Amino acid sequence: MHLNEFASTTNPMDMTQTAEFDSLCASASDLNIAYRLPIRYVSRNLVARHHRFHFLEWGNAAAPTILLLHGGNQSAHSWDLVSLALQDRYHIVALDQRGHGDSEWARDADYSSQAMAADVVAFCEALGLMEPIIMGHSMGGFNTVRVTLVEPNLPKAIVLVDMGPEISEVGVNIVRNFIIENQEFSDIDDFVAAVLAYDPYRSREHIERTVKYNLLQRTDGIYISKVDHGPRLAHGAEQRRNSDRFSLSDAEHITPPALLVRGADSWVLEADAAQRFVEALPRGQLVTVPDCSHNVHGQNTAGFLAAVEPFLASITAND
């Protein structure tokens, strides 16, 4: 059983009429995240590469487009506060990537960056997205890089959140161990407690409001993480070593303007690695956001917005 609401057909579903939207606005108020009315926020589905993808769409389709790619074990809803704040100026499209959120799981169990990047290219073509700014966190950042290397003319610019060619194995193991140890729960409060221990930057109230996007309830009453864990966990490390990761020399071929956003307390992207990465990028900039770790935009949304909004404005100044 799904705990959240989303479009069940190809017809858009107005999310502003749901209790989930009221919950989001309450979180925005708690965190002093400003937003403007009116708001267009819909849940949609489309088929690309013989695969059903769910996505969230915000704002005016005539405005400059930002395509949001979430991290592993997350969903498009991880960007909700960011989308709410930016939707008055941008056309926001937040994709549930294959095997995550409310998108279909991969029949071939392929969760490599190559497969996900191909999904993004096909998704953009199906939706008619021309030169979007692509913003990716962690896994979504690796997929953004892969898209940019394969289709350098697709993104107008890219924003990469707490990832790079040199990432800490200690940090990767922290994330991986949390995912492995938190796949099934008999009580939602147990999941909330586990997330609080892993992510002390967010309040209990905020975590309780977002838990519905990360869990399903099986027919036996057990709550499970809403991600196709089996193949990702079984093959994830090998895929990262052999295909998903990229090198500093690869970074030299990332030609669009690029903003690298690092969490000041990140255990995944160390400061010196971030500096080497941005120096390798032909048009790279680096900004470090305080009071957060790896999940920058979720742990310090206001700081994240302050970091990315000047970059976004500079890219779209003439649009």
CSV table of C-alpha atoms in Angstrom, one decimal:
chain,number,residue,atom,x,y,z
A,1,MET,CA,0.0,0.0,0.0
A,2,HIS,CA,1.3,3.4,-0.9
A,3,LEU,CA,1.4,6.0,1.9
A,4,ASN,CA,1.4,9.0,-0.4
A,5,GLU,CA,-0.7,10.3,-3.3
A,6,PHE,CA,0.3,10.5,-6.9
A,7,ALA,CA,-1.2,10.4,-10.4
A,8,SER,CA,-2.5,6.9,-11.2
A,9,THR,CA,-2.9,7.6,-14.9
A,10,THR,CA,-1.3,9.8,-17.5
A,11,ASN,CA,-3.6,12.7,-16.5
A,12,PRO,CA,-1.9,15.2,-14.2
A,13,MET,CA,-3.0,15.2,-10.5
A,14,ASP,CA,-3.2,18.6,-8.8
A,15,MET,CA,-1.1,18.2,-5.7
A,16,THR,CA,-2.0,21.5,-4.2
A,17,GLN,CA,-5.4,20.1,-3.2
A,18,THR,CA,-3.8,17.3,-1.0
A,19,ALA,CA,-3.0,17.1,2.7
A,20,GLU,CA,0.6,16.4,1.6
A,21,PHE,CA,0.8,19.9,0.1
A,22,ASP,CA,-0.4,21.4,3.4
A,23,SER,CA,2.2,19.4,5.2
A,24,LEU,CA,4.9,20.7,2.8
A,25,CYS,CA,3.8,24.3,3.4
A,26,ALA,CA,4.0,23.7,7.2
A,27,SER,CA,7.6,22.6,6.8
A,28,ALA,CA,8.4,25.6,4.7
A,29,SER,CA,6.9,27.9,7.4
A,30,ASP,CA,8.9,26.1,10.1
A,31,LEU,CA,12.2,26.5,8.1
A,32,ASN,CA,11.5,30.1,7.0
A,33,ILE,CA,11.4,29.0,3.3
A,34,ALA,CA,9.6,31.8,1.4
A,35,TYR,CA,7.3,30.9,-1.6
A,36,ARG,CA,4.9,32.8,-3.8
A,37,LEU,CA,1.3,32.2,-4.9
A,38,PRO,CA,-0.2,31.0,-7.1
A,39,ILE,CA,1.4,27.6,-7.2
A,40,ARG,CA,1.1,25.0,-10.0
A,41,TYR,CA,2.2,21.6,-8.6
A,42,VAL,CA,1.1,18.4,-10.3
A,43,SER,CA,2.0,14.7,-10.3
A,44,ARG,CA,2.4,13.1,-13.7
A,45,ASN,CA,3.4,9.9,-15.5
A,46,LEU,CA,4.9,9.2,-18.9
A,47,VAL,CA,6.4,6.2,-20.6
A,48,ALA,CA,9.9,6.4,-22.1
A,49,ARG,CA,12.3,3.5,-23.0
A,50,HIS,CA,9.3,1.1,-22.4
A,51,HIS,CA,9.4,2.3,-18.7
A,52,ARG,CA,6.8,4.2,-16.7
A,53,PHE,CA,8.3,7.2,-15.0
A,54,HIS,CA,6.6,9.3,-12.3
A,55,PHE,CA,7.5,13.0,-11.9
A,56,LEU,CA,6.5,16.1,-10.2
A,57,GLU,CA,6.0,19.3,-12.2
A,58,TRP,CA,6.0,22.8,-10.8
A,59,GLY,CA,5.5,26.3,-12.2
A,60,ASN,CA,5.0,27.7,-15.7
A,61,ALA,CA,6.2,25.4,-18.5
A,62,ALA,CA,7.2,28.6,-20.4
A,63,ALA,CA,9.8,29.5,-17.8
A,64,PRO,CA,13.4,28.2,-17.8
A,65,THR,CA,13.4,24.5,-16.9
A,66,ILE,CA,15.2,22.9,-14.0
A,67,LEU,CA,15.3,19.1,-14.1
A,68,LEU,CA,15.9,17.6,-10.6
A,69,LEU,CA,17.6,14.2,-10.1
A,70,HIS,CA,17.4,12.8,-6.5
A,71,GLY,CA,20.0,10.8,-4.7
A,72,GLY,CA,20.0,7.0,-4.1
A,73,ASN,CA,17.3,5.6,-1.7
A,74,GLN,CA,15.4,8.9,-2.2
A,75,SER,CA,12.7,10.2,-4.5
A,76,ALA,CA,11.5,13.3,-6.4
A,77,HIS,CA,9.9,14.5,-3.2
A,78,SER,CA,13.4,15.1,-1.6
A,79,TRP,CA,13.3,18.3,-3.7
A,80,ASP,CA,9.9,19.5,-2.6
A,81,LEU,CA,11.1,22.5,-0.5
A,82,VAL,CA,13.5,23.6,-3.2
A,83,SER,CA,10.8,23.3,-5.8
A,84,LEU,CA,8.3,25.2,-3.7
A,85,ALA,CA,10.7,28.1,-3.3
A,86,LEU,CA,11.8,28.2,-7.0
A,87,GLN,CA,8.5,27.5,-8.8
A,88,ASP,CA,7.5,31.2,-9.2
A,89,ARG,CA,10.6,31.8,-11.5
A,90,TYR,CA,11.3,28.4,-13.0
A,91,HIS,CA,9.6,25.4,-14.6
A,92,ILE,CA,10.6,22.6,-12.2
A,93,VAL,CA,10.5,18.9,-13.2
A,94,ALA,CA,11.5,16.5,-10.4
A,95,LEU,CA,11.9,12.9,-11.7
A,96,ASP,CA,11.5,9.7,-9.8
A,97,GLN,CA,14.4,7.7,-11.3
A,98,ARG,CA,14.0,4.1,-12.2
A,99,GLY,CA,13.5,1.8,-9.2
A,100,HIS,CA,12.8,4.8,-6.9
A,101,GLY,CA,9.7,6.6,-5.6
A,102,ASP,CA,6.6,6.1,-7.7
A,103,SER,CA,8.4,5.1,-10.9
A,104,GLU,CA,8.5,1.6,-12.3
A,105,TRP,CA,11.3,-0.8,-11.2
A,106,ALA,CA,13.7,-1.8,-13.9
A,107,ARG,CA,12.8,-5.2,-15.5
A,108,ASP,CA,16.4,-5.8,-16.4
A,109,ALA,CA,17.6,-4.7,-12.9
A,110,ASP,CA,20.0,-2.3,-14.5
A,111,TYR,CA,20.6,0.7,-12.1
A,112,SER,CA,23.9,1.9,-13.6
A,113,SER,CA,24.5,5.6,-14.4
A,114,GLN,CA,24.5,4.6,-18.1
A,115,ALA,CA,20.9,3.3,-17.9
A,116,MET,CA,19.7,6.2,-15.8
A,117,ALA,CA,21.4,8.7,-18.0
A,118,ALA,CA,19.7,7.1,-21.0
A,119,ASP,CA,16.4,7.4,-19.1
A,120,VAL,CA,17.0,11.2,-18.6
A,121,VAL,CA,17.7,11.8,-22.3
A,122,ALA,CA,14.6,9.9,-23.4
A,123,PHE,CA,12.5,11.6,-20.7
A,124,CYS,CA,13.6,15.0,-21.9
A,125,GLU,CA,12.8,14.1,-25.4
A,126,ALA,CA,9.4,12.7,-24.5
A,127,LEU,CA,8.5,15.8,-22.4
A,128,GLY,CA,10.0,18.2,-24.9
A,129,LEU,CA,12.5,19.7,-22.5
A,130,MET,CA,15.0,21.9,-24.3
A,131,GLU,CA,18.3,22.8,-22.6
A,132,PRO,CA,17.2,22.3,-19.1
A,133,ILE,CA,19.4,23.1,-16.1
A,134,ILE,CA,20.0,19.7,-14.6
A,135,MET,CA,20.5,19.5,-10.9
A,136,GLY,CA,21.6,16.2,-9.3
A,137,HIS,CA,22.3,15.1,-5.8
A,138,SER,CA,24.7,12.2,-5.1
A,139,MET,CA,23.5,9.4,-7.4
A,140,GLY,CA,21.5,12.0,-9.3
A,141,GLY,CA,24.8,14.0,-9.7
A,142,PHE,CA,26.6,11.0,-11.2
A,143,ASN,CA,23.7,10.6,-13.6
A,144,THR,CA,23.9,14.3,-14.4
A,145,VAL,CA,27.6,13.9,-15.2
A,146,ARG,CA,26.9,10.9,-17.4
A,147,VAL,CA,24.1,12.7,-19.3
A,148,THR,CA,26.5,15.7,-19.8
A,149,LEU,CA,29.3,13.5,-21.1
A,150,VAL,CA,27.0,11.6,-23.5
A,151,GLU,CA,24.8,14.6,-24.6
A,152,PRO,CA,26.9,17.7,-23.9
A,153,ASN,CA,24.4,20.0,-25.7
A,154,LEU,CA,21.4,18.8,-23.7
A,155,PRO,CA,21.9,20.7,-20.4
A,156,LYS,CA,22.1,24.5,-20.4
A,157,ALA,CA,24.0,24.2,-17.1
A,158,ILE,CA,24.4,21.7,-14.3
A,159,VAL,CA,24.4,21.8,-10.5
A,160,LEU,CA,26.1,18.9,-8.8
A,161,VAL,CA,25.3,18.4,-5.1
A,162,ASP,CA,27.9,16.7,-2.8
A,163,MET,CA,29.5,14.3,-5.3
A,164,GLY,CA,32.6,14.1,-7.5
A,165,PRO,CA,35.1,11.8,-9.1
A,166,GLU,CA,36.9,11.4,-5.7
A,167,ILE,CA,34.5,10.4,-3.0
A,168,SER,CA,35.3,9.1,0.4
A,169,GLU,CA,34.9,5.3,0.8
A,170,VAL,CA,34.2,5.8,4.5
A,171,GLY,CA,31.3,8.2,3.6
A,172,VAL,CA,30.0,5.8,0.9
A,173,ASN,CA,29.9,3.0,3.5
A,174,ILE,CA,28.1,5.2,6.0
A,175,VAL,CA,25.3,5.7,3.4
A,176,ARG,CA,25.3,2.1,2.2
A,177,ASN,CA,25.2,0.7,5.8
A,178,PHE,CA,22.2,3.0,6.6
A,179,ILE,CA,20.4,1.7,3.6
A,180,ILE,CA,21.2,-2.0,4.3
A,181,GLU,CA,20.2,-1.7,8.0
A,182,ASN,CA,16.9,0.2,7.4
A,183,GLN,CA,14.9,-1.7,4.8
A,184,GLU,CA,12.0,-3.1,6.9
A,185,PHE,CA,10.0,-1.8,9.9
A,186,SER,CA,7.0,-3.0,11.8
A,187,ASP,CA,6.4,0.5,13.1
A,188,ILE,CA,6.9,3.9,11.3
A,189,ASP,CA,8.3,5.4,14.6
A,190,ASP,CA,11.2,3.0,14.3
A,191,PHE,CA,12.0,4.3,10.9
A,192,VAL,CA,11.8,7.9,12.1
A,193,ALA,CA,14.1,7.1,15.0
A,194,ALA,CA,16.7,5.6,12.6
A,195,VAL,CA,16.5,8.6,10.3
A,196,LEU,CA,17.0,11.0,13.2
A,197,ALA,CA,20.1,9.1,14.3
A,198,TYR,CA,21.5,9.2,10.8
A,199,ASP,CA,20.4,12.8,10.0
A,200,PRO,CA,20.5,15.1,13.0
A,201,TYR,CA,20.2,18.2,10.9
A,202,ARG,CA,16.4,17.8,10.3
A,203,SER,CA,13.7,18.0,12.9
A,204,ARG,CA,11.6,15.1,14.0
A,205,GLU,CA,8.5,17.0,12.7
A,206,HIS,CA,10.0,17.4,9.2
A,207,ILE,CA,11.1,13.7,9.0
A,208,GLU,CA,7.6,12.6,10.1
A,209,ARG,CA,6.1,14.7,7.4
A,210,THR,CA,8.3,13.2,4.7
A,211,VAL,CA,8.3,9.5,5.8
A,212,LYS,CA,5.3,8.7,3.6
A,213,TYR,CA,7.4,9.3,0.5
A,214,ASN,CA,10.0,6.7,1.5
A,215,LEU,CA,8.0,3.7,2.6
A,216,LEU,CA,5.4,1.2,1.3
A,217,GLN,CA,3.3,-1.0,3.5
A,218,ARG,CA,3.1,-4.7,2.5
A,219,THR,CA,0.0,-6.8,2.9
A,220,ASP,CA,1.5,-8.3,6.1
A,221,GLY,CA,1.7,-4.8,7.7
A,222,ILE,CA,5.4,-4.4,7.4
A,223,TYR,CA,6.8,-1.1,6.1
A,224,ILE,CA,9.5,-1.4,3.5
A,225,SER,CA,11.7,1.2,1.8
A,226,LYS,CA,10.3,2.3,-1.5
A,227,VAL,CA,13.3,1.4,-3.6
A,228,ASP,CA,14.3,-1.6,-5.6
A,229,HIS,CA,17.1,-2.6,-3.2
A,230,GLY,CA,18.0,-6.1,-4.4
A,231,PRO,CA,20.0,-5.4,-7.6
A,232,ARG,CA,21.1,-1.9,-6.5
A,233,LEU,CA,22.7,-3.2,-3.3
A,234,ALA,CA,24.0,-6.4,-4.9
A,235,HIS,CA,25.6,-4.7,-7.9
A,236,GLY,CA,25.9,-1.1,-6.7
A,237,ALA,CA,29.6,-1.1,-5.6
A,238,GLU,CA,30.7,-3.0,-8.7
A,239,GLN,CA,28.7,-0.7,-11.0
A,240,ARG,CA,30.3,2.4,-9.3
A,241,ARG,CA,33.8,1.0,-9.7
A,242,ASN,CA,33.4,-0.1,-13.3
A,243,SER,CA,31.0,2.4,-14.8
A,244,ASP,CA,29.2,4.9,-12.7
A,245,ARG,CA,32.2,6.9,-11.5
A,246,PHE,CA,34.2,9.2,-13.6
A,247,SER,CA,37.7,10.7,-13.4
A,248,LEU,CA,39.2,14.2,-13.1
A,249,SER,CA,40.2,13.9,-16.7
A,250,ASP,CA,36.6,13.1,-17.6
A,251,ALA,CA,35.6,16.3,-15.7
A,252,GLU,CA,37.7,18.3,-18.2
A,253,HIS,CA,35.1,17.4,-20.9
A,254,ILE,CA,32.1,18.7,-18.9
A,255,THR,CA,31.6,21.8,-21.0
A,256,PRO,CA,28.4,23.5,-19.6
A,257,PRO,CA,28.6,25.9,-16.8
A,258,ALA,CA,28.7,23.8,-13.6
A,259,LEU,CA,28.1,24.7,-9.9
A,260,LEU,CA,29.4,22.2,-7.4
A,261,VAL,CA,27.6,22.4,-4.0
A,262,ARG,CA,29.3,20.7,-1.0
A,263,GLY,CA,27.9,20.3,2.5
A,264,ALA,CA,30.4,21.7,5.0
A,265,ASP,CA,30.2,18.6,7.2
A,266,SER,CA,30.0,16.1,4.3
A,267,TRP,CA,31.4,12.7,4.9
A,268,VAL,CA,31.2,11.8,1.2
A,269,LEU,CA,32.9,14.8,-0.6
A,270,GLU,CA,35.9,16.1,1.3
A,271,ALA,CA,37.0,19.7,0.8
A,272,ASP,CA,40.2,19.0,-1.0
A,273,ALA,CA,38.5,16.6,-3.4
A,274,ALA,CA,35.8,19.2,-4.1
A,275,GLN,CA,38.5,21.7,-4.9
A,276,ARG,CA,40.3,19.4,-7.3
A,277,PHE,CA,37.0,18.6,-9.0
A,278,VAL,CA,36.0,22.2,-9.6
A,279,GLU,CA,39.5,23.1,-10.8
A,280,ALA,CA,39.1,20.3,-13.4
A,281,LEU,CA,35.8,21.7,-14.7
A,282,PRO,CA,36.2,24.1,-17.6
A,283,ARG,CA,33.5,26.4,-16.3
A,284,GLY,CA,33.2,25.2,-12.7
A,285,GLN,CA,32.3,27.0,-9.5
A,286,LEU,CA,32.3,25.7,-5.9
A,287,VAL,CA,30.1,26.8,-3.0
A,288,THR,CA,30.1,25.2,0.5
A,289,VAL,CA,26.9,25.2,2.5
A,290,PRO,CA,27.2,25.3,6.3
A,291,ASP,CA,25.2,23.3,8.8
A,292,CYS,CA,24.7,20.3,6.7
A,293,SER,CA,26.3,17.1,5.6
A,294,HIS,CA,25.7,15.0,2.4
A,295,ASN,CA,22.0,15.8,2.0
A,296,VAL,CA,22.6,19.5,1.5
A,297,HIS,CA,19.3,20.6,0.1
A,298,GLY,CA,17.3,18.7,2.7
A,299,GLN,CA,19.4,19.5,5.8
A,300,ASN,CA,19.9,23.2,5.1
A,301,THR,CA,17.4,24.2,2.5
A,302,ALA,CA,17.7,27.9,3.1
A,303,GLY,CA,21.5,27.7,2.8
A,304,PHE,CA,21.2,25.6,-0.3
A,305,LEU,CA,18.9,28.1,-2.0
A,306,ALA,CA,21.2,30.9,-1.1
A,307,ALA,CA,24.0,29.0,-2.7
A,308,VAL,CA,22.3,28.1,-6.0
A,309,GLU,CA,19.9,31.0,-6.7
A,310,PRO,CA,22.6,33.4,-7.9
A,311,PHE,CA,24.0,30.7,-10.3
A,312,LEU,CA,20.5,29.9,-11.6
A,313,ALA,CA,19.8,33.6,-12.2
A,314,SER,CA,23.1,34.1,-14.1
A,315,ILE,CA,22.3,31.2,-16.4
A,316,THR,CA,18.8,32.3,-17.2
A,317,ALA,CA,19.4,36.1,-17.2
A,318,ASN,CA,18.7,36.4,-20.9
A,319,ASP,CA,15.9,33.9,-21.1
